mmCIF file of C-alpha atoms and ligand atoms in Angstrom:
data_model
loop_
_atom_site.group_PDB
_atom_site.id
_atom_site.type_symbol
_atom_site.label_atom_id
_atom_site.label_comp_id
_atom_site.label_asym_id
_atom_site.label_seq_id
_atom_site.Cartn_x
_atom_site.Cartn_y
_atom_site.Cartn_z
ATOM 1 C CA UNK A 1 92.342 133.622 181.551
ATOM 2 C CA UNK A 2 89.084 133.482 179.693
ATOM 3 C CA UNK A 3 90.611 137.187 177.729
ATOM 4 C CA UNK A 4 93.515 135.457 177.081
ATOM 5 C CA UNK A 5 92.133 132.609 175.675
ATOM 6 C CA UNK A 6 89.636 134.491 173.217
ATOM 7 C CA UNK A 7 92.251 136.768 171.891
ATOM 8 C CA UNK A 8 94.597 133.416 171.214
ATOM 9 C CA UNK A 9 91.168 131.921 169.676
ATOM 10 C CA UNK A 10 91.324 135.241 167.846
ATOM 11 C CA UNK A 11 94.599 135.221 166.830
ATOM 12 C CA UNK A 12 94.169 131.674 165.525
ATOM 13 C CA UNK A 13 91.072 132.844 163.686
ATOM 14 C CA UNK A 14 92.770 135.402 161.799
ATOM 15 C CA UNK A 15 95.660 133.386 161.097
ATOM 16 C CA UNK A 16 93.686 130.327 159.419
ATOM 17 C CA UNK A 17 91.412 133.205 157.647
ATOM 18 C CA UNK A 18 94.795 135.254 156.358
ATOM 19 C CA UNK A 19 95.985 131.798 154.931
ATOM 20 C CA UNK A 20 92.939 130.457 153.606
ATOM 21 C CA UNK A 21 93.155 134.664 151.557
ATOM 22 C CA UNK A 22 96.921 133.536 151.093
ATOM 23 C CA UNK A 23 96.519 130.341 149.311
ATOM 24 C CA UNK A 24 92.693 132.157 147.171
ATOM 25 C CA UNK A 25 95.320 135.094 146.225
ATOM 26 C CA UNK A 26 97.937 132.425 145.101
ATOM 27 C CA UNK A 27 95.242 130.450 143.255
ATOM 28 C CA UNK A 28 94.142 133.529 141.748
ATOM 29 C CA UNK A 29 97.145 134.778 140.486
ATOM 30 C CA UNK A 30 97.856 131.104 139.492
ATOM 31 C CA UNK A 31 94.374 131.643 137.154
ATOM 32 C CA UNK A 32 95.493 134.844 135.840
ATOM 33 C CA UNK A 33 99.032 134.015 134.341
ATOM 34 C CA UNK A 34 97.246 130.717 132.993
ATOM 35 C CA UNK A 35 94.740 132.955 131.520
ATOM 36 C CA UNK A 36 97.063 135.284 130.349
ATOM 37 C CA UNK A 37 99.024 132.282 128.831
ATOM 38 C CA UNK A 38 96.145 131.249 127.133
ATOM 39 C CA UNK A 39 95.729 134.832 125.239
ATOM 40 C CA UNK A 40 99.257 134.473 124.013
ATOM 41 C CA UNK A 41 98.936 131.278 122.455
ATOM 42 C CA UNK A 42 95.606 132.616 121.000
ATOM 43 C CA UNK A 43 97.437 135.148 119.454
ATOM 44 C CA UNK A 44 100.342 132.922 118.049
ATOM 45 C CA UNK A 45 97.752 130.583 116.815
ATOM 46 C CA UNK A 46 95.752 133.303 115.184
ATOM 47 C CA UNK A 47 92.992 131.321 117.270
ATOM 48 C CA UNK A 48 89.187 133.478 117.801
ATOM 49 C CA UNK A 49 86.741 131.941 119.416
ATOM 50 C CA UNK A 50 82.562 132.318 119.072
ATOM 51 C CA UNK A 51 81.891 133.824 122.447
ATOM 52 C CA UNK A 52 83.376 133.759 126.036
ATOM 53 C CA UNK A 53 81.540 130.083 126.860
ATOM 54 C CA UNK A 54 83.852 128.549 124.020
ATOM 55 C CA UNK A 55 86.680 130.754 125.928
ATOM 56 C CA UNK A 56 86.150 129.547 129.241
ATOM 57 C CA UNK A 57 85.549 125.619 127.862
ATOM 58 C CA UNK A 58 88.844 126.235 125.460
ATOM 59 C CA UNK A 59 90.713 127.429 128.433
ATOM 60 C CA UNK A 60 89.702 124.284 130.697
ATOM 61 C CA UNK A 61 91.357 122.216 127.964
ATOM 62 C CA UNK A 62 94.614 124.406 126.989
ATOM 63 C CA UNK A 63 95.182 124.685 131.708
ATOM 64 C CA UNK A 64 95.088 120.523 131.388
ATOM 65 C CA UNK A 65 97.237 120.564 128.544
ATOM 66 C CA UNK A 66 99.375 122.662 129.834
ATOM 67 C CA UNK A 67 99.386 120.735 133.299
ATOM 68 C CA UNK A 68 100.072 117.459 131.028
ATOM 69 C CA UNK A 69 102.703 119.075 129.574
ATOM 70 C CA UNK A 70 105.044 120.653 132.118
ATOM 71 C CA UNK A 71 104.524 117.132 133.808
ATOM 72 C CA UNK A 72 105.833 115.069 131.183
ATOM 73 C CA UNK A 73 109.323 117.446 130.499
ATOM 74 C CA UNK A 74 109.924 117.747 134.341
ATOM 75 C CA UNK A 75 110.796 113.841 133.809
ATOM 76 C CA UNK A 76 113.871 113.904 131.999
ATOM 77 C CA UNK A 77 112.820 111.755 128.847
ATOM 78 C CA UNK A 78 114.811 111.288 125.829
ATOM 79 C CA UNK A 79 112.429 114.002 123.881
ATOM 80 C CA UNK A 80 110.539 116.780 125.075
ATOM 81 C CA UNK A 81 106.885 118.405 124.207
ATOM 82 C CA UNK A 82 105.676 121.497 124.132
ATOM 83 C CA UNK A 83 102.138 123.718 124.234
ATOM 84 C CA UNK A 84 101.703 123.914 120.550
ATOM 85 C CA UNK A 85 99.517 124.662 117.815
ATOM 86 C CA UNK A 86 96.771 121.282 119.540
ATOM 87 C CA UNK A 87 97.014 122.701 122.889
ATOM 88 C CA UNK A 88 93.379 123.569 123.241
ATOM 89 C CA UNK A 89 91.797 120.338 121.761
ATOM 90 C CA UNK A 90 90.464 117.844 123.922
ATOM 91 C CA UNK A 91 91.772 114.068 122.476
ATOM 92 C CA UNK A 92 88.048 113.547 120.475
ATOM 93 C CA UNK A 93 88.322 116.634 118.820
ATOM 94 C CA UNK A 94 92.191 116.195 117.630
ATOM 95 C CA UNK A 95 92.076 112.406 117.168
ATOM 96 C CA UNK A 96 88.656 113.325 114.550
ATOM 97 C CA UNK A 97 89.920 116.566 112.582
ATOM 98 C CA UNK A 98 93.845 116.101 112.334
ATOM 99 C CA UNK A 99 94.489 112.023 112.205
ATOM 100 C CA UNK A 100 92.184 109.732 110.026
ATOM 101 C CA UNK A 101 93.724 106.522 109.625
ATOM 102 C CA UNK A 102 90.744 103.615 109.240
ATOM 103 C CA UNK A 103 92.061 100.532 109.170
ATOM 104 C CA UNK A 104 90.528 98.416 106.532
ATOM 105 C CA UNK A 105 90.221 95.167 108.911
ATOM 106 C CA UNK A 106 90.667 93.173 105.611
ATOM 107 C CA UNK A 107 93.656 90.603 105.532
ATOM 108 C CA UNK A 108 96.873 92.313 104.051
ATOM 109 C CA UNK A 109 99.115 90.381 101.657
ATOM 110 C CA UNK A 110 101.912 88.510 102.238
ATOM 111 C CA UNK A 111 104.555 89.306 99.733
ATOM 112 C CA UNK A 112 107.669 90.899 101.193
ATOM 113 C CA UNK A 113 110.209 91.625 98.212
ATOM 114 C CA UNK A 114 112.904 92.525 101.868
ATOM 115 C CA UNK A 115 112.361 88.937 103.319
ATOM 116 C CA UNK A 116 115.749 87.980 102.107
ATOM 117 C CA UNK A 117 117.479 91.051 102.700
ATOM 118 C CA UNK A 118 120.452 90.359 105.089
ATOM 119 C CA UNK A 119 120.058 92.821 108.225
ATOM 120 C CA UNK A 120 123.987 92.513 108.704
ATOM 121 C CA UNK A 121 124.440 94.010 105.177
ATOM 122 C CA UNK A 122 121.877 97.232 105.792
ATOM 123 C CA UNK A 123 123.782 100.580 107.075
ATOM 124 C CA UNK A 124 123.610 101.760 110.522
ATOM 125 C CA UNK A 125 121.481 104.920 109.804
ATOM 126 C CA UNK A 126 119.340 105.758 106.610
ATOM 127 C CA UNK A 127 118.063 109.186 105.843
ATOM 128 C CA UNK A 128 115.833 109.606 102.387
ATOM 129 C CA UNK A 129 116.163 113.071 102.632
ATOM 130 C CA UNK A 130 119.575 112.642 102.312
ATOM 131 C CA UNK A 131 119.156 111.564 98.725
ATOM 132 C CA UNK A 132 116.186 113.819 97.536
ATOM 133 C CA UNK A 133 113.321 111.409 97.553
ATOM 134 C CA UNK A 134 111.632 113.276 100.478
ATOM 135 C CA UNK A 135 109.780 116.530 99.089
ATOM 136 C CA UNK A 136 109.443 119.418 102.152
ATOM 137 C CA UNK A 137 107.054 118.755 105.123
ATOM 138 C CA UNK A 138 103.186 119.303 104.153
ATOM 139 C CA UNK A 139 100.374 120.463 105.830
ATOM 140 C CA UNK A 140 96.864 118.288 106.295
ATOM 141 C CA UNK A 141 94.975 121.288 108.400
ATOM 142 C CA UNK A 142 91.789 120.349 109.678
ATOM 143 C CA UNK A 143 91.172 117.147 107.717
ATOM 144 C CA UNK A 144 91.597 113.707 108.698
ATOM 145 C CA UNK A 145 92.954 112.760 105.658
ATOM 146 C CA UNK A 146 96.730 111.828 106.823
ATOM 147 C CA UNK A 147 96.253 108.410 105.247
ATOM 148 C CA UNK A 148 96.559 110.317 101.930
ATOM 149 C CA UNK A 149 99.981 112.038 102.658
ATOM 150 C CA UNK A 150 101.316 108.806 104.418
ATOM 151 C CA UNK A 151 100.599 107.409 100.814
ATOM 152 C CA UNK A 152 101.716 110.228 99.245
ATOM 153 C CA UNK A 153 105.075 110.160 100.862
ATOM 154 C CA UNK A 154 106.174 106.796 100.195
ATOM 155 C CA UNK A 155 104.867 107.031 96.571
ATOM 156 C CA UNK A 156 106.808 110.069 95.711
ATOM 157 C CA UNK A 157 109.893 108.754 97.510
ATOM 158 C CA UNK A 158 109.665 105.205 95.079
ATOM 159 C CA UNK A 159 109.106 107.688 92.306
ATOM 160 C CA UNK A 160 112.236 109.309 92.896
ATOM 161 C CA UNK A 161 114.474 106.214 93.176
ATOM 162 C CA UNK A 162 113.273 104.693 90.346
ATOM 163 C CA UNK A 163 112.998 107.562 87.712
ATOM 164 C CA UNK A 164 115.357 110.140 89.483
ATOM 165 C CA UNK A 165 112.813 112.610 90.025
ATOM 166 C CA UNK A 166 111.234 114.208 92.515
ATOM 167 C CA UNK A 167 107.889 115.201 92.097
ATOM 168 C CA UNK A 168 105.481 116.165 94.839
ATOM 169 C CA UNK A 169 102.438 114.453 94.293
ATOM 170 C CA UNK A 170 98.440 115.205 94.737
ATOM 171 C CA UNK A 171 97.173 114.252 98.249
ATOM 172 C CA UNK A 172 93.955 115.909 96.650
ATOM 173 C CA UNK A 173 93.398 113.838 94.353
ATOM 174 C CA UNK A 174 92.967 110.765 96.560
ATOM 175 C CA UNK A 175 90.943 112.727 98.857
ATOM 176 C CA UNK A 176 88.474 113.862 95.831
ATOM 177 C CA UNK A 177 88.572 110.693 93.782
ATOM 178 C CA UNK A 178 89.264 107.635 96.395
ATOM 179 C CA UNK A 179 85.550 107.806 97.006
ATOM 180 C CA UNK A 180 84.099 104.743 95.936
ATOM 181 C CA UNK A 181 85.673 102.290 98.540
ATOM 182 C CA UNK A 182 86.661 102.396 102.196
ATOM 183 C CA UNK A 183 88.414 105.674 101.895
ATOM 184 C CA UNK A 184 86.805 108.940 102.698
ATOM 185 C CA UNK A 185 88.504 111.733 102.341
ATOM 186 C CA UNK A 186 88.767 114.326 105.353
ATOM 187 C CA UNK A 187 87.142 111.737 107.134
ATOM 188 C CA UNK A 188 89.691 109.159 107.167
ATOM 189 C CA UNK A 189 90.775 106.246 105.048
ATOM 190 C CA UNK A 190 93.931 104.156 104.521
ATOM 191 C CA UNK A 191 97.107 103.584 103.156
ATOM 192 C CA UNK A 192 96.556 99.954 101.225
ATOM 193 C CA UNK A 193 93.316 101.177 100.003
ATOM 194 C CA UNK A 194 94.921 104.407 98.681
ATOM 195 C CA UNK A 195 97.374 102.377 97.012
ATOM 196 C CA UNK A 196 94.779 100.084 94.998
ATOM 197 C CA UNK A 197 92.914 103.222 93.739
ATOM 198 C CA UNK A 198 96.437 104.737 92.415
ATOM 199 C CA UNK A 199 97.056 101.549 90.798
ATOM 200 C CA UNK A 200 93.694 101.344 89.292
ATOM 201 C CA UNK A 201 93.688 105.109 88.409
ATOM 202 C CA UNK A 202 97.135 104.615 86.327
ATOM 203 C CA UNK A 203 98.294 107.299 88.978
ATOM 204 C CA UNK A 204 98.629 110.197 90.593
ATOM 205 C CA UNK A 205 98.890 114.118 89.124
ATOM 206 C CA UNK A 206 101.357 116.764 90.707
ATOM 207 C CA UNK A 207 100.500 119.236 93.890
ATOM 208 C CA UNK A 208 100.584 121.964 91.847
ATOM 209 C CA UNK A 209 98.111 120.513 89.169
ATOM 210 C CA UNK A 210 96.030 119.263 92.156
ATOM 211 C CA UNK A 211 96.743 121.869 95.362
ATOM 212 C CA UNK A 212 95.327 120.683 98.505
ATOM 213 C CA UNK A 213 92.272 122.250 100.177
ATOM 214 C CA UNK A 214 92.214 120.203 103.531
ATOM 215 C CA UNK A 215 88.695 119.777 102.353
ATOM 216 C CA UNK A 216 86.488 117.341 101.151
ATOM 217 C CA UNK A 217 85.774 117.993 97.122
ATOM 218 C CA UNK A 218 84.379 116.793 93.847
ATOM 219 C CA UNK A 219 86.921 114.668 91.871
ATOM 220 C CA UNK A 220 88.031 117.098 89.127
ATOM 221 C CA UNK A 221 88.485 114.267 86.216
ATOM 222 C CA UNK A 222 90.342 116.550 84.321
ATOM 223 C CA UNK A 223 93.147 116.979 86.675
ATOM 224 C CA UNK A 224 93.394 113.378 88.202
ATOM 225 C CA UNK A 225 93.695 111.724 84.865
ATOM 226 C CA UNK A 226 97.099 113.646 83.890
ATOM 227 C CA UNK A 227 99.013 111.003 85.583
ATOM 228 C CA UNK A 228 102.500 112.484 86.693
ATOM 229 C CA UNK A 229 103.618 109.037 88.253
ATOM 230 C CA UNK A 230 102.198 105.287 88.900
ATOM 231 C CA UNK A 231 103.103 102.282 90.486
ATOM 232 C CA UNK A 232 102.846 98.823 89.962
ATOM 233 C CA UNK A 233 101.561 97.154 93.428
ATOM 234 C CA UNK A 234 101.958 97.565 97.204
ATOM 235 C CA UNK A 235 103.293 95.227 100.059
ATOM 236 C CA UNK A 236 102.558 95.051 103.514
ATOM 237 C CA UNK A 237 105.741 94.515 106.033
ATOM 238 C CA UNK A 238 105.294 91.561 107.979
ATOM 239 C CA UNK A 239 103.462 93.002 111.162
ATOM 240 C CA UNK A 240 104.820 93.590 114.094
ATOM 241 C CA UNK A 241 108.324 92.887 113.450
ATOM 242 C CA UNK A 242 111.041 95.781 113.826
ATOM 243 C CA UNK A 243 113.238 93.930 111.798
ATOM 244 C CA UNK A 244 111.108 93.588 108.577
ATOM 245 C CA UNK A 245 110.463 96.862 108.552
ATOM 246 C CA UNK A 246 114.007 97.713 108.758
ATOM 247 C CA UNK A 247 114.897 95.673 105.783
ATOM 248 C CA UNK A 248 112.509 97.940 104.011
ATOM 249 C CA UNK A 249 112.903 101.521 104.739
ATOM 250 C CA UNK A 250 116.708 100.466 103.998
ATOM 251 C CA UNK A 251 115.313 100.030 100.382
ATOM 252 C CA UNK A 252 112.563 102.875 100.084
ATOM 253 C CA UNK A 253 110.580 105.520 102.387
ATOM 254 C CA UNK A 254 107.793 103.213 104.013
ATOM 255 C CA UNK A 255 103.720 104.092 104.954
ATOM 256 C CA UNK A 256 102.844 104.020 108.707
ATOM 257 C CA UNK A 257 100.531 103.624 110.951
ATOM 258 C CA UNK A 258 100.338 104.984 114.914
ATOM 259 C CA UNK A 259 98.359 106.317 117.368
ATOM 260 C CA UNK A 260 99.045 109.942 116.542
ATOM 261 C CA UNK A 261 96.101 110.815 118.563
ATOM 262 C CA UNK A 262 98.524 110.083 121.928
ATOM 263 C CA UNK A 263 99.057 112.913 124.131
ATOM 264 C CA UNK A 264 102.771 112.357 123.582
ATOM 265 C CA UNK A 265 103.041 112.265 119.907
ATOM 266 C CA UNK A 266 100.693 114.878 119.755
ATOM 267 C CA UNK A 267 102.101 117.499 121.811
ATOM 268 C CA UNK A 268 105.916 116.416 120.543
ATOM 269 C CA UNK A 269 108.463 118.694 119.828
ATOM 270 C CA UNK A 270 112.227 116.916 120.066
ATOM 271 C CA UNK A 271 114.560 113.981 120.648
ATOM 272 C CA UNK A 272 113.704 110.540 120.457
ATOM 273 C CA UNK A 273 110.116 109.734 121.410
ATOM 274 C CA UNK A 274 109.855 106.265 123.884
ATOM 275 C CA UNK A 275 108.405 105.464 127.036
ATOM 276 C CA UNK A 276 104.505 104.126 126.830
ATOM 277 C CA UNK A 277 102.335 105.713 123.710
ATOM 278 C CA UNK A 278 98.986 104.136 122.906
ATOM 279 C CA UNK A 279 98.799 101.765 119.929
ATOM 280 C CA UNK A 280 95.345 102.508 118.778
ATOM 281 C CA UNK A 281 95.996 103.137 115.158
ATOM 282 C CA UNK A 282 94.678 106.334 114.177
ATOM 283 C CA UNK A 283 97.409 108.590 112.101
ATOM 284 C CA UNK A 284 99.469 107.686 108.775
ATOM 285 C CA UNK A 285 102.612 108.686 108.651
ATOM 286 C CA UNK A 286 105.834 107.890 106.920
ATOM 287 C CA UNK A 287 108.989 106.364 107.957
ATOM 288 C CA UNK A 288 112.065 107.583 106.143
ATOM 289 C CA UNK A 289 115.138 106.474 107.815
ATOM 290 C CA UNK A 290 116.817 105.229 110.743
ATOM 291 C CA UNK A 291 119.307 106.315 113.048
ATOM 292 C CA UNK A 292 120.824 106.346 116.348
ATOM 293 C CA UNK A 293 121.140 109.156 118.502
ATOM 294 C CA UNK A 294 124.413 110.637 120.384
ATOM 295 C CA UNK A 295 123.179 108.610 123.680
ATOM 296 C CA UNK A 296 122.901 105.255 121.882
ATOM 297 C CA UNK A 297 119.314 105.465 121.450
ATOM 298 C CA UNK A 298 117.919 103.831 118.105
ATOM 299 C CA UNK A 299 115.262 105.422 116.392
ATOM 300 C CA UNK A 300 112.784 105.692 113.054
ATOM 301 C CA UNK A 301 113.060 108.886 111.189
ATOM 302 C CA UNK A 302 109.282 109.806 110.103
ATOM 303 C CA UNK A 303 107.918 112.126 108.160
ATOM 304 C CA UNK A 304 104.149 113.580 109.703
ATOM 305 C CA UNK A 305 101.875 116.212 107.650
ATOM 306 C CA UNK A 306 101.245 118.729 110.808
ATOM 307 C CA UNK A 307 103.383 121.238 109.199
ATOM 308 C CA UNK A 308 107.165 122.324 110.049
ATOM 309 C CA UNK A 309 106.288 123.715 113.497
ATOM 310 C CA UNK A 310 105.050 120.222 115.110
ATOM 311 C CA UNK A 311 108.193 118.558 115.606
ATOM 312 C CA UNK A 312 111.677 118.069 114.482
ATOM 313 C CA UNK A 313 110.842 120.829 111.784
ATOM 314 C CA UNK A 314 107.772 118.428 111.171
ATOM 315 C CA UNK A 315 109.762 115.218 111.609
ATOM 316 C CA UNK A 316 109.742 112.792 114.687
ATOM 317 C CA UNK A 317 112.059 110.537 115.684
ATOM 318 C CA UNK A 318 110.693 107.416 117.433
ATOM 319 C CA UNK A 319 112.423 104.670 119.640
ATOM 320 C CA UNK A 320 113.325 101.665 117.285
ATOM 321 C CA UNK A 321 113.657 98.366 118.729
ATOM 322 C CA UNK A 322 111.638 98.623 121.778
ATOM 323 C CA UNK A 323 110.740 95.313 123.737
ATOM 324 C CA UNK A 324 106.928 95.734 122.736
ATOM 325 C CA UNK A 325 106.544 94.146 118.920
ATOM 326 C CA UNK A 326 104.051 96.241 118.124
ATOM 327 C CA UNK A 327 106.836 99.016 118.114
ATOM 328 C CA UNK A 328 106.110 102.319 119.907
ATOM 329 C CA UNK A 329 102.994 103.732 119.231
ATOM 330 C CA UNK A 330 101.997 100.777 117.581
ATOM 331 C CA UNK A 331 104.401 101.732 114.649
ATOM 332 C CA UNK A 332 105.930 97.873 113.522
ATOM 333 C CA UNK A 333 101.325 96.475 113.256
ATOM 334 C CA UNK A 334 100.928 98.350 109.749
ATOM 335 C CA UNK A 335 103.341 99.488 107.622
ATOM 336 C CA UNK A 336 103.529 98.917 103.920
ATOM 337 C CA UNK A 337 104.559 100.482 100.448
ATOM 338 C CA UNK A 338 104.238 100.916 96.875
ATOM 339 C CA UNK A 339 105.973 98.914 94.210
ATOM 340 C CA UNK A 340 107.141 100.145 90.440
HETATM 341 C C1 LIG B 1 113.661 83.996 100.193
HETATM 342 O O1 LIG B 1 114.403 82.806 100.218
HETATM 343 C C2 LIG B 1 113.612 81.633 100.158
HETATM 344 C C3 LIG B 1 114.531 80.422 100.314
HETATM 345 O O2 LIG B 1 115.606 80.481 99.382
HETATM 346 C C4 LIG B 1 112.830 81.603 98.858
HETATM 347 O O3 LIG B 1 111.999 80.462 98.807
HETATM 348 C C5 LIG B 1 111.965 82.862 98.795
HETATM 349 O O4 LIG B 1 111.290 82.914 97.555
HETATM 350 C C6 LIG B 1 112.796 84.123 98.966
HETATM 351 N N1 LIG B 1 111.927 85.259 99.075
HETATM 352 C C7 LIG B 1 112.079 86.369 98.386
HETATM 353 C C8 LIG B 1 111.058 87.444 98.608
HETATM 354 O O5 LIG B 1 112.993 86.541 97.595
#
């Protein structure tokens, strides 16, 4: 009896200790295709890093991101996200080096040209690029400067309907000369603000006399004072009303503000973005139409400055209309746009 009950003991023994191997062996093998995820994407990225601590720390980060990520597309939303070019950022470090809106925390004006604007006479869908006063997706790199192509964007796209030309416009500029108030180059600033020192400056040179850095500069006087385009004034939308802003980006490509540093617009790659996204303003962006999706879902068409691999081919599309008035992501608190 007592044999017996040993070798069952035994048995028992051997079976726990084979499983407790089973399940290490699983985790390890679990470790090494993460791991050798991680080297692809290092290699897609062109990403180095100093020395294997940064390596191990970086691949913490990318294995949660990646965890985040698989967890959000196994349930079946309206858009999708993917590990891209962010993946091994931790929020702090993407929210400080590829965002930058600052809001000013001064009161914005009240004058809404689109108050009277009938919302039963505006189309059903509105695309800018549609009509050439959207130049191609930009790039901000490693500067939080966004609030300079969220300006940028709905200056050139005024430009263009009211002097039939397209001209891409210096983002440099306002981050080498919009230095004496609130904004600050690479390390953020905002749309209104941007908008005041255009006015002030008589306007804004091209890209190509201006090329961006995505890094903080000396204001070459030279270049910023051969003005290629001005305007008048700016306008804030009424905030957080849907319908406002619809009224305006039916009349011209609009600045915006959201929390760009959420996980979800962050790591977004199709479809219409909805569900629950932060609304702690961080990122400008621009809003250049409106639609509505094959499954009925309404949406803003925006244009972002993470280049044409983040993205719609660096487009989003965001749920319009939601319940919250704030919009999603906080989009309907902030928006404005220049005047001619
Ligand atoms: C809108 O209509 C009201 C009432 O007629 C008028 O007082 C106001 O000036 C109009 N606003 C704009 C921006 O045209």
């Amino acid at each position: 009896m007592a044999g017996r009950r040993s070798s069952a003991f035994l048995f028992a023994a051997v079976l726990a200790c084979a499983c407790a191997l089973g399940a290490l062996a699983a985790r390890d093998l679990a470790d090494q295709a993460m791991a050798a995820r991680h080297e692809q994407w290092m290699a897609k990225y062109g990403r180095v890093y100093v020395d294997a601590a940064e390596k191990a720390r970086r691949f913490e980060v990318f294995r949660a991101n990646v965890a985040f990520i698989e967890s959000v597309n196994s349930q079946n939303h309206k858009f999708w996200v993917e590990v891209n070019q962010f993946a091994d950022l931790t929020d702090d470090e993407f929210r400080a080096t590829r965002t930058g809106y600052k809001p000013a925390g001064k009161a914005r004006t009240t004058a809404f040209r689109y108050a009277n604007v009938s919302l039963d006479d505006l189309p059903d869908s509105v695309d800018w690029r549609t009509k050439g006063a959207v130049t191609p997706i930009k790039d901000q790199g490693q500067c939080g400067c966004c609030w300079a192509f969220s300006t940028v964007a709905s200056m050139e796209g005024i430009v263009k309907l009211s002097t039939g030309k397209l001209i891409s416009l210096s983002e440099q500029e306002l981050v080498d000369c919009d230095v004496n108030g609130m904004d600050q180059g690479c390390e953020g600033g905002e749309m209104d603000n941007a908008f005041e020192f255009i006015i002030d400056n008589g306007g804004l040179t091209t890209e190509s006399n201006y090329p961006y850095t995505a890094s903080d500069g000396t204001c070459n006087s030279n270049k910023a004072s051969n003005d290629a385009a001005s305007i008048k004034g700016y306008e804030d939308v009424p905030a957080n009303d849907e319908a406002s802003l619809r009224k305006a980006v039916a009349n011209q490509p609009v600045s915006v503000a959201v929390d760009g540093g959420d996980s979800l617009f962050r790591f977004y790659k199709g479809g219409v973005l909805s569900g629950s996204c932060g609304t702690e303003l961080d990122h400008g962006i621009a809003a250049v139409g409106y639609g509505v999706a094959s499954d009925g879902t309404k949406y803003w068409l925006m244009k972002n400055s993470w280049g044409t691999s983040w993205g719609e081919g660096g487009y989003i599309r965001m749920e319009r209309d939601i319940a919250d008035e704030e919009g999603l992501c906080g989009l309907a608190m902030q928006p404005s746009y220049p005047t001619v």
